[in-house]
């Protein structure tokens, strides 16, 4: 187990003020959380992308608070040192400030999260303000916001035109003024990200928005070839775990079929004197094991 210190908000801001990059990944389960904590990942997002990566939905929209809390609890158990962010799922904050505060509070109370994230710009400023006023650190999310993919015309780069980019730049300031401690920029052109980063007094994290931000986020499943449907351009693949697992599964199928698995080191025996008593009670089995 790592002996690193638990990441806190002052520690994140210290990195930010020293111009050190903040390292962020998504995570949805206990064993992966353990590895990410060991590897030194600092900020972990239990994203509602789990609807696609873990639950096989076509989008993030069907994800519920119950799904999110269950996965966030598992991640917290595996990664006690990281700054853990619970992602507010669809329609758990859009309807009212009150629903936003109550659902944000669930991440803190039930899953020991350190913060929450919500999607949207100026139209979500009052939700952001309410959550922050309730004492909950909140991260904003601008650019491609998957919960609004239908309204945004699909999963595509946002802010390519000056007018749309200006709106995103303004939204970043509005969220900062509403109390966001950080903003995630997803699929925004690099030079737009640079303008936002230079104007901000809080860490800006990039997902496919270039190197000018104060930190980087990747979707864990994209990094290791674990999402079979597609691989977005912004995802660097660090290893093909999907292929390793698939090869292992095929080998298992072959070995069980050929009866070469299991070998003696994979199962348990019984002492002769105990076995002899069983033979007396039940008779000798027809087929003796090798
Ligand atoms: O749900 C998620 O993982 C996210 C990322 C795409 C930023 O919100």
Coordinates of C-alpha atoms and ligand atoms in Angstrom, one line a residue:
X1 CA 0.0 0.0 0.0
X2 CA 1.2 3.5 -0.8
X3 CA 2.0 5.8 2.1
X4 CA 1.1 9.0 0.2
X5 CA -0.9 11.7 1.8
X6 CA -4.6 12.1 1.1
X7 CA -5.1 14.7 -1.6
X8 CA -6.9 17.8 -0.4
X9 CA -8.2 21.0 -2.0
X10 CA -5.3 23.1 -0.6
X11 CA -2.9 20.5 -2.0
X12 CA -4.5 20.8 -5.4
X13 CA -4.3 24.6 -5.3
X14 CA -0.7 24.4 -4.2
X15 CA 0.1 22.4 -7.4
X16 CA -1.9 24.9 -9.4
X17 CA 0.0 27.9 -8.0
X18 CA 3.3 26.1 -8.6
X19 CA 2.3 25.5 -12.2
X20 CA 2.4 21.7 -11.7
X21 CA 0.1 19.5 -13.8
X22 CA -2.9 17.9 -12.0
X23 CA -3.3 14.2 -13.0
X24 CA -6.9 13.0 -13.4
X25 CA -8.6 9.8 -14.6
X26 CA -12.0 8.3 -14.5
X27 CA -12.5 5.2 -12.4
X28 CA -15.6 3.1 -11.6
X29 CA -14.5 0.0 -9.6
X30 CA -12.5 -1.2 -6.6
X31 CA -9.6 -3.0 -8.2
X32 CA -8.9 -0.2 -10.7
X33 CA -9.2 2.3 -8.0
X34 CA -6.5 0.5 -6.0
X35 CA -4.2 0.5 -9.0
X36 CA -4.8 4.2 -9.7
X37 CA -4.1 5.1 -6.1
X38 CA -0.9 3.1 -6.1
X39 CA 0.2 4.7 -9.4
X40 CA -0.2 8.2 -8.0
X41 CA -3.3 9.5 -9.8
X42 CA -4.4 12.6 -7.9
X43 CA -7.9 13.4 -8.9
X44 CA -10.4 10.6 -9.8
X45 CA -13.8 11.1 -11.4
X46 CA -16.5 8.5 -11.0
X47 CA -18.0 9.7 -14.2
X48 CA -21.5 8.9 -15.4
X49 CA -19.6 7.6 -18.4
X50 CA -19.9 4.4 -16.4
X51 CA -23.3 4.1 -18.0
X52 CA -21.4 3.3 -21.3
X53 CA -18.1 1.8 -20.1
X54 CA -19.5 -0.4 -17.3
X55 CA -23.2 -0.8 -17.9
X56 CA -23.3 -0.9 -21.7
X57 CA -25.8 1.8 -22.3
X58 CA -25.7 3.8 -25.6
X59 CA -25.4 7.1 -23.6
X60 CA -25.0 8.4 -20.1
X61 CA -28.6 9.4 -19.8
X62 CA -30.0 6.3 -18.1
X63 CA -27.5 6.4 -15.2
X64 CA -29.1 6.9 -11.8
X65 CA -27.9 8.2 -8.4
X66 CA -28.1 4.6 -7.1
X67 CA -25.7 3.5 -9.9
X68 CA -23.3 6.4 -9.1
X69 CA -23.3 6.0 -5.4
X70 CA -22.6 2.2 -5.6
X71 CA -19.6 2.8 -8.0
X72 CA -18.3 5.8 -6.0
X73 CA -18.3 3.8 -2.8
X74 CA -16.3 1.0 -4.5
X75 CA -13.8 3.5 -5.8
X76 CA -13.4 5.2 -2.5
X77 CA -12.7 1.9 -0.8
X78 CA -9.9 1.2 -3.4
X79 CA -8.5 4.7 -3.6
X80 CA -8.4 6.3 -0.1
X81 CA -5.8 8.9 -1.0
X82 CA -7.2 10.5 -4.2
X83 CA -9.4 13.6 -4.5
X84 CA -12.6 11.8 -5.4
X85 CA -15.3 13.5 -7.5
X86 CA -18.8 12.2 -8.0
X87 CA -20.4 13.0 -11.3
X88 CA -24.0 14.2 -11.1
X89 CA -26.1 12.1 -13.4
X90 CA -28.7 13.3 -15.8
X91 CA -31.7 15.1 -14.2
X92 CA -30.3 15.0 -10.7
X93 CA -29.5 18.7 -10.7
X94 CA -31.1 20.2 -13.8
X95 CA -34.6 20.5 -12.3
X96 CA -33.9 22.7 -9.3
X97 CA -31.2 24.1 -6.9
X98 CA -32.7 22.0 -4.1
X99 CA -32.5 18.7 -6.0
X100 CA -28.9 19.6 -7.0
X101 CA -27.9 20.3 -3.4
X102 CA -29.6 17.1 -2.1
X103 CA -28.0 14.8 -4.7
X104 CA -24.6 16.4 -4.4
X105 CA -24.9 15.8 -0.6
X106 CA -25.5 12.1 -1.2
X107 CA -22.1 11.8 -2.9
X108 CA -20.5 13.3 0.1
X109 CA -22.5 11.5 2.8
X110 CA -22.9 8.0 1.2
X111 CA -19.7 7.6 -0.8
X112 CA -17.2 9.8 1.0
X113 CA -16.5 11.9 -2.1
X114 CA -14.5 15.1 -1.9
X115 CA -16.4 16.9 -4.5
X116 CA -19.0 16.7 -7.3
X117 CA -19.0 17.6 -11.0
X118 CA -21.9 19.0 -13.0
X119 CA -22.3 19.8 -16.7
X120 CA -23.3 23.1 -18.1
X121 CA -22.5 26.8 -18.2
X122 CA -24.4 30.0 -17.2
X123 CA -27.7 28.1 -17.0
X124 CA -26.3 26.0 -14.2
X125 CA -24.7 28.9 -12.3
X126 CA -27.4 28.9 -9.6
X127 CA -27.0 25.1 -9.1
X128 CA -23.3 25.5 -8.8
X129 CA -23.7 28.4 -6.3
X130 CA -26.2 26.5 -4.2
X131 CA -24.0 23.4 -4.0
X132 CA -20.9 25.4 -3.1
X133 CA -22.9 27.4 -0.5
X134 CA -23.9 24.0 1.1
X135 CA -20.2 23.4 1.7
X136 CA -19.6 21.0 -1.2
X137 CA -16.7 21.6 -3.6
X138 CA -18.0 21.6 -7.1
X139 CA -16.3 21.2 -10.5
X140 CA -17.8 22.6 -13.7
X141 CA -17.8 20.9 -17.1
X142 CA -17.9 22.8 -20.3
X143 CA -17.4 22.1 -24.0
X144 CA -18.8 18.8 -25.0
X145 CA -21.2 18.0 -22.2
X146 CA -22.4 14.4 -23.0
X147 CA -25.7 14.8 -21.1
X148 CA -26.6 17.5 -23.7
X149 CA -25.1 15.7 -26.7
X150 CA -28.5 15.7 -28.5
X151 CA -28.8 19.5 -28.2
X152 CA -25.1 19.9 -29.2
X153 CA -25.5 18.0 -32.4
X154 CA -23.7 14.8 -31.2
X155 CA -20.3 14.0 -29.7
X156 CA -18.3 16.7 -31.5
X157 CA -15.7 19.4 -30.7
X158 CA -17.3 22.5 -29.2
X159 CA -16.2 26.1 -29.7
X160 CA -14.7 25.8 -33.2
X161 CA -16.4 29.1 -34.2
X162 CA -15.5 32.4 -32.5
X163 CA -19.1 33.0 -31.2
X164 CA -19.5 29.6 -29.6
X165 CA -15.9 29.7 -28.2
X166 CA -16.7 33.2 -26.7
X167 CA -19.7 31.7 -25.0
X168 CA -17.7 28.9 -23.5
X169 CA -15.0 31.4 -22.4
X170 CA -17.7 33.5 -20.7
X171 CA -19.3 30.5 -19.1
X172 CA -16.0 29.5 -17.5
X173 CA -15.8 32.9 -15.8
X174 CA -19.5 32.6 -14.7
X175 CA -18.9 29.2 -13.2
X176 CA -15.7 30.4 -11.4
X177 CA -17.7 33.3 -10.0
X178 CA -20.4 30.9 -8.9
X179 CA -17.8 29.1 -6.8
X180 CA -16.5 26.3 -8.9
X181 CA -13.1 25.1 -7.6
X182 CA -12.1 23.8 -11.0
X183 CA -13.5 23.4 -14.5
X184 CA -13.2 20.5 -16.9
X185 CA -13.0 21.4 -20.6
X186 CA -14.0 18.5 -22.9
X187 CA -13.2 18.6 -26.6
X188 CA -12.6 22.4 -26.9
X189 CA -9.9 23.6 -29.4
X190 CA -6.5 24.0 -27.7
X191 CA -6.3 27.8 -28.2
X192 CA -9.7 28.3 -26.7
X193 CA -8.6 26.2 -23.7
X194 CA -5.5 28.4 -23.4
X195 CA -7.6 31.6 -23.2
X196 CA -9.8 30.1 -20.6
X197 CA -6.8 28.8 -18.6
X198 CA -5.1 32.2 -18.7
X199 CA -8.2 34.0 -17.6
X200 CA -9.1 31.6 -14.8
X201 CA -8.0 31.7 -11.1
X202 CA -8.9 28.0 -10.7
X203 CA -7.5 24.9 -12.2
X204 CA -8.7 24.1 -15.7
X205 CA -8.5 20.4 -16.6
X206 CA -8.4 19.3 -20.2
X207 CA -10.1 16.3 -21.8
X208 CA -9.0 16.5 -25.4
X209 CA -8.6 20.3 -25.1
X210 CA -4.8 20.4 -25.4
X211 CA -1.7 20.9 -23.2
X212 CA -2.3 24.5 -22.0
X213 CA -4.6 23.5 -19.2
X214 CA -3.5 23.0 -15.6
X215 CA -4.2 19.2 -15.7
X216 CA -5.2 16.3 -17.9
X217 CA -8.1 13.8 -17.8
X218 CA -8.4 10.6 -19.7
X219 CA -11.2 8.0 -19.7
X220 CA -9.6 4.9 -18.1
X221 CA -11.3 2.5 -20.5
X222 CA -10.0 4.3 -23.5
X223 CA -6.5 4.2 -22.2
X224 CA -6.4 0.4 -22.1
X225 CA -8.6 -0.7 -24.9
X226 CA -11.4 -1.7 -22.6
X227 CA -14.3 0.0 -24.5
X228 CA -15.1 -2.0 -27.6
X229 CA -17.5 0.4 -29.3
X230 CA -15.2 3.2 -30.4
X231 CA -11.9 5.0 -29.5
X232 CA -12.1 8.8 -29.4
X233 CA -9.3 10.7 -31.0
X234 CA -8.3 12.3 -27.7
X235 CA -7.6 9.0 -26.1
X236 CA -4.0 7.9 -26.0
X237 CA -3.9 4.1 -25.6
X238 CA -1.2 3.1 -23.1
X239 CA -1.8 -0.6 -23.3
X240 CA -4.2 -3.1 -24.8
X241 CA -5.7 -4.7 -21.8
X242 CA -8.7 -5.7 -23.8
X243 CA -6.6 -7.8 -26.0
X244 CA -4.7 -9.4 -23.1
X245 CA -8.0 -10.3 -21.4
X246 CA -9.6 -11.6 -24.7
X247 CA -6.6 -13.9 -25.3
X248 CA -6.7 -15.1 -21.7
X249 CA -10.4 -15.9 -22.1
X250 CA -9.9 -17.8 -25.3
X251 CA -7.1 -19.8 -23.7
X252 CA -9.4 -20.7 -20.7
X253 CA -12.1 -21.8 -23.1
X254 CA -9.5 -24.0 -24.9
X255 CA -8.0 -25.5 -21.7
X256 CA -11.3 -26.4 -20.1
X257 CA -12.5 -27.9 -23.4
X258 CA -9.2 -30.0 -23.7
X259 CA -9.3 -30.8 -19.9
X260 CA -5.8 -29.3 -19.4
X261 CA -7.3 -27.0 -16.7
X262 CA -7.3 -27.4 -13.8
X263 CA -3.8 -28.7 -12.8
X264 CA -3.1 -29.9 -9.2
X265 CA -1.9 -26.4 -8.1
X266 CA -5.4 -25.1 -8.9
X267 CA -7.5 -27.3 -6.6
X268 CA -7.6 -28.8 -3.1
X269 CA -7.0 -32.3 -1.9
X270 CA -8.1 -34.4 1.2
X271 CA -5.8 -36.5 3.4
X272 CA -5.8 -40.3 2.7
X273 CA -7.2 -41.3 6.1
X274 CA -10.2 -38.9 5.7
X275 CA -10.8 -40.1 2.2
X276 CA -10.7 -43.7 3.2
X277 CA -13.5 -43.0 5.6
X278 CA -15.5 -41.5 2.8
X279 CA -14.9 -44.6 0.6
X280 CA -16.2 -46.8 3.4
X281 CA -19.3 -44.7 3.7
X282 CA -20.0 -44.2 0.0
X283 CA -18.0 -46.7 -1.9
X284 CA -15.1 -46.1 -4.4
X285 CA -15.9 -43.6 -7.2
X286 CA -16.0 -45.1 -10.6
X287 CA -13.5 -42.6 -12.0
X288 CA -10.4 -41.9 -9.9
X289 CA -8.8 -38.5 -10.3
X290 CA -5.2 -38.5 -11.5
Ligands
LIG1 O1 -18.7 10.9 -17.2 C1 -17.5 11.2 -17.4 O2 -16.6 10.4 -17.4 C2 -17.2 12.6 -17.8 C3 -16.0 12.8 -18.6 C4 -16.4 12.5 -20.0 C5 -15.5 14.1 -18.4 O3 -18.0 13.4 -17.5

